[in-house]
Structure formats: C-alpha cells, structure tokens
PDB file of C-alpha atoms in Angstrom:
ATOM      1  CA  UNK A   1      -2.724 -28.625  14.623  1.00  0.00           C
ATOM      2  CA  UNK A   2      -3.603 -26.628  11.312  1.00  0.00           C
ATOM      3  CA  UNK A   3      -0.902 -24.202  11.230  1.00  0.00           C
ATOM      4  CA  UNK A   4      -2.950 -21.388   9.959  1.00  0.00           C
ATOM      5  CA  UNK A   5      -4.181 -21.347  13.629  1.00  0.00           C
ATOM      6  CA  UNK A   6      -0.806 -21.174  15.202  1.00  0.00           C
ATOM      7  CA  UNK A   7       0.921 -18.850  12.952  1.00  0.00           C
ATOM      8  CA  UNK A   8       2.005 -15.507  14.755  1.00  0.00           C
ATOM      9  CA  UNK A   9       4.049 -14.210  11.595  1.00  0.00           C
ATOM     10  CA  UNK A  10       2.360 -13.913   7.919  1.00  0.00           C
ATOM     11  CA  UNK A  11       4.228 -13.283   5.004  1.00  0.00           C
ATOM     12  CA  UNK A  12       2.905 -11.511   1.897  1.00  0.00           C
ATOM     13  CA  UNK A  13       2.157 -13.927  -1.363  1.00  0.00           C
ATOM     14  CA  UNK A  14       3.526 -11.008  -3.377  1.00  0.00           C
ATOM     15  CA  UNK A  15       2.172 -13.294  -6.622  1.00  0.00           C
ATOM     16  CA  UNK A  16      -1.294 -12.569  -5.486  1.00  0.00           C
ATOM     17  CA  UNK A  17      -0.945  -9.163  -3.813  1.00  0.00           C
ATOM     18  CA  UNK A  18      -1.148  -5.675  -5.338  1.00  0.00           C
ATOM     19  CA  UNK A  19      -1.456  -2.126  -4.499  1.00  0.00           C
ATOM     20  CA  UNK A  20      -3.913   0.072  -6.470  1.00  0.00           C
ATOM     21  CA  UNK A  21      -4.860   3.905  -6.518  1.00  0.00           C
ATOM     22  CA  UNK A  22      -7.074   6.311  -7.863  1.00  0.00           C
ATOM     23  CA  UNK A  23      -6.014   9.915  -8.785  1.00  0.00           C
ATOM     24  CA  UNK A  24      -7.677  13.012 -10.457  1.00  0.00           C
ATOM     25  CA  UNK A  25      -6.213  13.846 -13.984  1.00  0.00           C
ATOM     26  CA  UNK A  26      -7.587  17.015 -15.486  1.00  0.00           C
ATOM     27  CA  UNK A  27     -10.741  16.172 -13.447  1.00  0.00           C
ATOM     28  CA  UNK A  28     -10.667  12.553 -14.430  1.00  0.00           C
ATOM     29  CA  UNK A  29      -9.865   9.516 -12.566  1.00  0.00           C
ATOM     30  CA  UNK A  30      -6.916   7.660 -13.292  1.00  0.00           C
ATOM     31  CA  UNK A  31      -6.364   4.188 -11.665  1.00  0.00           C
ATOM     32  CA  UNK A  32      -3.127   2.407 -11.635  1.00  0.00           C
ATOM     33  CA  UNK A  33      -1.516  -0.558 -10.017  1.00  0.00           C
ATOM     34  CA  UNK A  34       1.989  -1.653  -8.507  1.00  0.00           C
ATOM     35  CA  UNK A  35       3.342  -4.789  -7.050  1.00  0.00           C
ATOM     36  CA  UNK A  36       3.700  -5.659  -3.574  1.00  0.00           C
ATOM     37  CA  UNK A  37       7.230  -6.844  -3.188  1.00  0.00           C
ATOM     38  CA  UNK A  38       7.067  -7.817   0.486  1.00  0.00           C
ATOM     39  CA  UNK A  39       4.861  -7.420   3.722  1.00  0.00           C
ATOM     40  CA  UNK A  40       5.057  -9.230   6.922  1.00  0.00           C
ATOM     41  CA  UNK A  41       1.888  -9.258   9.843  1.00  0.00           C
ATOM     42  CA  UNK A  42       2.796 -10.407  13.165  1.00  0.00           C
ATOM     43  CA  UNK A  43      -0.045 -11.571  15.430  1.00  0.00           C
ATOM     44  CA  UNK A  44       0.104 -11.694  19.532  1.00  0.00           C
ATOM     45  CA  UNK A  45      -0.723 -15.396  20.732  1.00  0.00           C
ATOM     46  CA  UNK A  46      -4.686 -14.282  21.150  1.00  0.00           C
ATOM     47  CA  UNK A  47      -4.602 -13.444  17.543  1.00  0.00           C
ATOM     48  CA  UNK A  48      -4.464  -9.742  17.671  1.00  0.00           C
ATOM     49  CA  UNK A  49      -2.309  -8.195  14.866  1.00  0.00           C
ATOM     50  CA  UNK A  50       0.725  -6.389  16.891  1.00  0.00           C
ATOM     51  CA  UNK A  51       2.920  -4.978  13.821  1.00  0.00           C
ATOM     52  CA  UNK A  52       2.480  -4.963  10.113  1.00  0.00           C
ATOM     53  CA  UNK A  53       5.243  -3.830   7.245  1.00  0.00           C
ATOM     54  CA  UNK A  54       5.179  -3.820   3.636  1.00  0.00           C
ATOM     55  CA  UNK A  55       6.763  -2.810   0.429  1.00  0.00           C
ATOM     56  CA  UNK A  56       5.416  -1.730  -2.982  1.00  0.00           C
ATOM     57  CA  UNK A  57       7.385  -1.529  -5.891  1.00  0.00           C
ATOM     58  CA  UNK A  58       6.463   1.619  -7.548  1.00  0.00           C
ATOM     59  CA  UNK A  59       8.876   1.293 -10.078  1.00  0.00           C
ATOM     60  CA  UNK A  60       6.653  -1.105 -11.841  1.00  0.00           C
ATOM     61  CA  UNK A  61       3.888   1.272 -11.891  1.00  0.00           C
ATOM     62  CA  UNK A  62       1.047   0.733 -14.162  1.00  0.00           C
ATOM     63  CA  UNK A  63      -1.844   3.249 -15.184  1.00  0.00           C
ATOM     64  CA  UNK A  64      -2.703   1.438 -18.672  1.00  0.00           C
ATOM     65  CA  UNK A  65      -0.694   4.292 -20.480  1.00  0.00           C
ATOM     66  CA  UNK A  66       3.033   3.929 -21.264  1.00  0.00           C
ATOM     67  CA  UNK A  67       4.065   7.712 -21.541  1.00  0.00           C
ATOM     68  CA  UNK A  68       1.937   8.460 -18.463  1.00  0.00           C
ATOM     69  CA  UNK A  69       3.974   5.769 -16.387  1.00  0.00           C
ATOM     70  CA  UNK A  70       7.234   6.982 -18.177  1.00  0.00           C
ATOM     71  CA  UNK A  71       6.388  10.603 -16.773  1.00  0.00           C
ATOM     72  CA  UNK A  72       5.880   9.162 -13.034  1.00  0.00           C
ATOM     73  CA  UNK A  73       9.286   8.202 -13.230  1.00  0.00           C
ATOM     74  CA  UNK A  74      10.712  11.791 -13.582  1.00  0.00           C
ATOM     75  CA  UNK A  75      12.632  13.494 -10.671  1.00  0.00           C
ATOM     76  CA  UNK A  76       9.955  15.990 -10.426  1.00  0.00           C
ATOM     77  CA  UNK A  77       7.148  13.388  -9.625  1.00  0.00           C
ATOM     78  CA  UNK A  78       7.970  10.085  -8.045  1.00  0.00           C
ATOM     79  CA  UNK A  79      11.656   9.945  -9.078  1.00  0.00           C
ATOM     80  CA  UNK A  80      11.192   6.311  -9.494  1.00  0.00           C
ATOM     81  CA  UNK A  81      14.932   5.652 -10.428  1.00  0.00           C
ATOM     82  CA  UNK A  82      16.232   7.125  -7.225  1.00  0.00           C
ATOM     83  CA  UNK A  83      13.332   6.104  -5.283  1.00  0.00           C
ATOM     84  CA  UNK A  84      11.547   2.738  -6.760  1.00  0.00           C
ATOM     85  CA  UNK A  85       9.614   1.447  -3.568  1.00  0.00           C
ATOM     86  CA  UNK A  86       7.266   2.950  -1.160  1.00  0.00           C
ATOM     87  CA  UNK A  87       7.357   1.320   2.335  1.00  0.00           C
ATOM     88  CA  UNK A  88       4.967   1.279   5.253  1.00  0.00           C
ATOM     89  CA  UNK A  89       5.447   0.524   8.800  1.00  0.00           C
ATOM     90  CA  UNK A  90       2.793   0.012  11.475  1.00  0.00           C
ATOM     91  CA  UNK A  91       2.907   1.959  14.635  1.00  0.00           C
ATOM     92  CA  UNK A  92      -0.331   1.499  16.153  1.00  0.00           C
ATOM     93  CA  UNK A  93      -3.189  -1.072  15.300  1.00  0.00           C
ATOM     94  CA  UNK A  94      -6.191  -0.762  16.898  1.00  0.00           C
ATOM     95  CA  UNK A  95      -9.974  -2.290  16.693  1.00  0.00           C
ATOM     96  CA  UNK A  96     -12.346   0.750  16.001  1.00  0.00           C
ATOM     97  CA  UNK A  97     -16.152   0.149  15.244  1.00  0.00           C
ATOM     98  CA  UNK A  98     -15.551  -3.195  14.347  1.00  0.00           C
ATOM     99  CA  UNK A  99     -12.954  -2.622  11.959  1.00  0.00           C
ATOM    100  CA  UNK A 100      -9.111  -2.522  12.245  1.00  0.00           C
ATOM    101  CA  UNK A 101      -7.262   0.972  12.020  1.00  0.00           C
ATOM    102  CA  UNK A 102      -3.590   0.726  11.188  1.00  0.00           C
ATOM    103  CA  UNK A 103      -1.751   3.966  11.851  1.00  0.00           C
ATOM    104  CA  UNK A 104       1.942   4.207  10.831  1.00  0.00           C
ATOM    105  CA  UNK A 105       4.548   5.907   8.449  1.00  0.00           C
ATOM    106  CA  UNK A 106       4.734   5.293   4.677  1.00  0.00           C
ATOM    107  CA  UNK A 107       8.301   6.430   3.132  1.00  0.00           C
ATOM    108  CA  UNK A 108       8.364   7.424  -0.623  1.00  0.00           C
ATOM    109  CA  UNK A 109      10.770   9.610  -2.631  1.00  0.00           C
ATOM    110  CA  UNK A 110      13.088   9.996   0.235  1.00  0.00           C
ATOM    111  CA  UNK A 111      10.328  11.552   2.323  1.00  0.00           C
ATOM    112  CA  UNK A 112       8.162   9.711   5.488  1.00  0.00           C
ATOM    113  CA  UNK A 113       4.561  10.568   5.798  1.00  0.00           C
ATOM    114  CA  UNK A 114       2.048   9.766   8.549  1.00  0.00           C
ATOM    115  CA  UNK A 115      -0.778   7.471   6.877  1.00  0.00           C
ATOM    116  CA  UNK A 116      -3.792   5.390   8.622  1.00  0.00           C
ATOM    117  CA  UNK A 117      -5.324   2.380   6.747  1.00  0.00           C
ATOM    118  CA  UNK A 118      -8.694   1.115   7.378  1.00  0.00           C
ATOM    119  CA  UNK A 119      -8.995  -2.611   7.124  1.00  0.00           C
ATOM    120  CA  UNK A 120     -12.196  -3.051   4.749  1.00  0.00           C
ATOM    121  CA  UNK A 121     -11.947  -6.886   4.469  1.00  0.00           C
ATOM    122  CA  UNK A 122     -10.364  -9.697   6.602  1.00  0.00           C
ATOM    123  CA  UNK A 123     -10.893 -12.985   4.808  1.00  0.00           C
ATOM    124  CA  UNK A 124      -9.837 -16.203   6.174  1.00  0.00           C
ATOM    125  CA  UNK A 125      -9.528 -19.582   4.527  1.00  0.00           C
ATOM    126  CA  UNK A 126      -7.671 -22.737   5.407  1.00  0.00           C
ATOM    127  CA  UNK A 127      -4.240 -21.773   4.174  1.00  0.00           C
ATOM    128  CA  UNK A 128      -4.438 -17.674   3.855  1.00  0.00           C
ATOM    129  CA  UNK A 129      -5.656 -14.447   5.189  1.00  0.00           C
ATOM    130  CA  UNK A 130      -6.455 -12.177   2.568  1.00  0.00           C
ATOM    131  CA  UNK A 131      -6.565  -8.306   3.817  1.00  0.00           C
ATOM    132  CA  UNK A 132      -7.729  -5.489   1.801  1.00  0.00           C
ATOM    133  CA  UNK A 133      -7.174  -1.954   3.235  1.00  0.00           C
ATOM    134  CA  UNK A 134      -7.612   1.568   2.113  1.00  0.00           C
ATOM    135  CA  UNK A 135      -6.123   5.090   2.832  1.00  0.00           C
ATOM    136  CA  UNK A 136      -6.087   8.522   1.153  1.00  0.00           C
ATOM    137  CA  UNK A 137      -2.504  10.157   0.704  1.00  0.00           C
ATOM    138  CA  UNK A 138      -2.214  13.725   0.386  1.00  0.00           C
ATOM    139  CA  UNK A 139       0.526  13.732  -2.367  1.00  0.00           C
ATOM    140  CA  UNK A 140       2.078  17.043  -1.116  1.00  0.00           C
ATOM    141  CA  UNK A 141       3.384  15.689   1.450  1.00  0.00           C
ATOM    142  CA  UNK A 142       5.798  13.742  -0.226  1.00  0.00           C
ATOM    143  CA  UNK A 143       6.934  16.839  -2.510  1.00  0.00           C
ATOM    144  CA  UNK A 144       4.927  16.184  -5.324  1.00  0.00           C
ATOM    145  CA  UNK A 145       4.466  19.818  -6.315  1.00  0.00           C
ATOM    146  CA  UNK A 146       1.952  19.816  -9.571  1.00  0.00           C
ATOM    147  CA  UNK A 147      -1.015  21.947 -10.245  1.00  0.00           C
ATOM    148  CA  UNK A 148      -4.056  20.276  -8.808  1.00  0.00           C
ATOM    149  CA  UNK A 149      -5.736  20.276 -12.040  1.00  0.00           C
ATOM    150  CA  UNK A 150      -2.772  18.218 -13.428  1.00  0.00           C
ATOM    151  CA  UNK A 151      -2.543  15.794 -10.777  1.00  0.00           C
ATOM    152  CA  UNK A 152      -5.606  15.719  -7.824  1.00  0.00           C
ATOM    153  CA  UNK A 153      -3.580  16.322  -4.297  1.00  0.00           C
ATOM    154  CA  UNK A 154      -5.752  13.081  -2.876  1.00  0.00           C
ATOM    155  CA  UNK A 155      -4.537   9.634  -4.085  1.00  0.00           C
ATOM    156  CA  UNK A 156      -7.120   6.938  -3.076  1.00  0.00           C
ATOM    157  CA  UNK A 157      -4.837   3.878  -2.174  1.00  0.00           C
ATOM    158  CA  UNK A 158      -6.132   0.072  -1.702  1.00  0.00           C
ATOM    159  CA  UNK A 159      -4.079  -2.562  -0.969  1.00  0.00           C
ATOM    160  CA  UNK A 160      -4.871  -6.155  -1.225  1.00  0.00           C
ATOM    161  CA  UNK A 161      -2.627  -8.683   0.461  1.00  0.00           C
ATOM    162  CA  UNK A 162      -2.796 -12.262   0.509  1.00  0.00           C
ATOM    163  CA  UNK A 163      -1.006 -13.659   3.555  1.00  0.00           C
ATOM    164  CA  UNK A 164       0.215 -17.185   4.146  1.00  0.00           C
ATOM    165  CA  UNK A 165       1.956 -18.634   7.581  1.00  0.00           C
ATOM    166  CA  UNK A 166       5.663 -18.006   7.777  1.00  0.00           C
ATOM    167  CA  UNK A 167       6.308 -21.685   8.226  1.00  0.00           C
ATOM    168  CA  UNK A 168       4.542 -22.554   5.084  1.00  0.00           C
ATOM    169  CA  UNK A 169       6.552 -19.867   3.195  1.00  0.00           C
ATOM    170  CA  UNK A 170       9.963 -20.401   4.828  1.00  0.00           C
TER     171      UNK A 170
END
C-alpha cells in the first residue's frame, strides 16, 4: 500500500517550507521570510488532523534589507539573540465552512499568545502534502512596543509547509 495513504505522522520538509510575513512600516508594506525549522502533523486513522506543531527560525529572518534585519535582532524588537525561534502548537483543529481552522498558541520573545490559522490550501501528491495557512498576529501581544507608524500593529503571516510521511523521512 502507498505510504502516503497510511501515514499518520507527517514531518516538515524544511528545505521546501517557509514562513512569510507582511507588516506596515511608515505606511508601506514590508515583506519578509523566515525558514521553517521543524513541523509535525498527526492524522487520525480516518485522515482527520489531530495535532500540529511548528518551529520558525526567526534568527534567520530576511526582509531584503540587512540593516532592518539587524534592527529586528535588538532586545527592544524581536530580541533574536535570546529568542531565536517562534513555536506554534495547535490546541484545536476543526473544519469550518469547507476550510480548516487551527487554533493554538504561539511562543516568541519569551511570551505565549493565542493564534488562529486558516488553512488556505491543502494540496496532496503521491509523496507530499503541502499546507498553506495564514493568520494575523497582534505584535503588541508579544511586547513589541514601537509606534504603529514605525511598525504596524498587525502582522500578516503565511506559512507554506511541505510535509512528508514520517516513515519516508525516518
């Protein structure tokens, strides 16, 4: 039988997975990316998602502007030398209006905040599942206290994760 049909644990192919974001900066959008370091999706025997976790390597953030990336490392912003990662753990995964809703907690910068992702795309091939999910993060919940003109309050995040059956990876 095809392992894609029987796998319950799926792990992120980190070479093909990324987290992208967009936030306002002086009224203009700033885009950036950070690599996905790890991810795990567990399915029930009926194929329903049960758990999901992920880790983003914030210390490798890339906005296409070296000085801005250095500034983001500072303690008053992302404090990346002390907190180089952002983690997410799903607490509730439900189908809603034909789409998946993934509610959980994100931890970054020494704080934990609630976060709800909407799965925008779920593409299955013979060997992979690609999940694209989006959310909006209120940066003030993470303790980022910059004027909203300087850095917008709301950060749009889109995560694209390519998953492979754990039995293929392990």
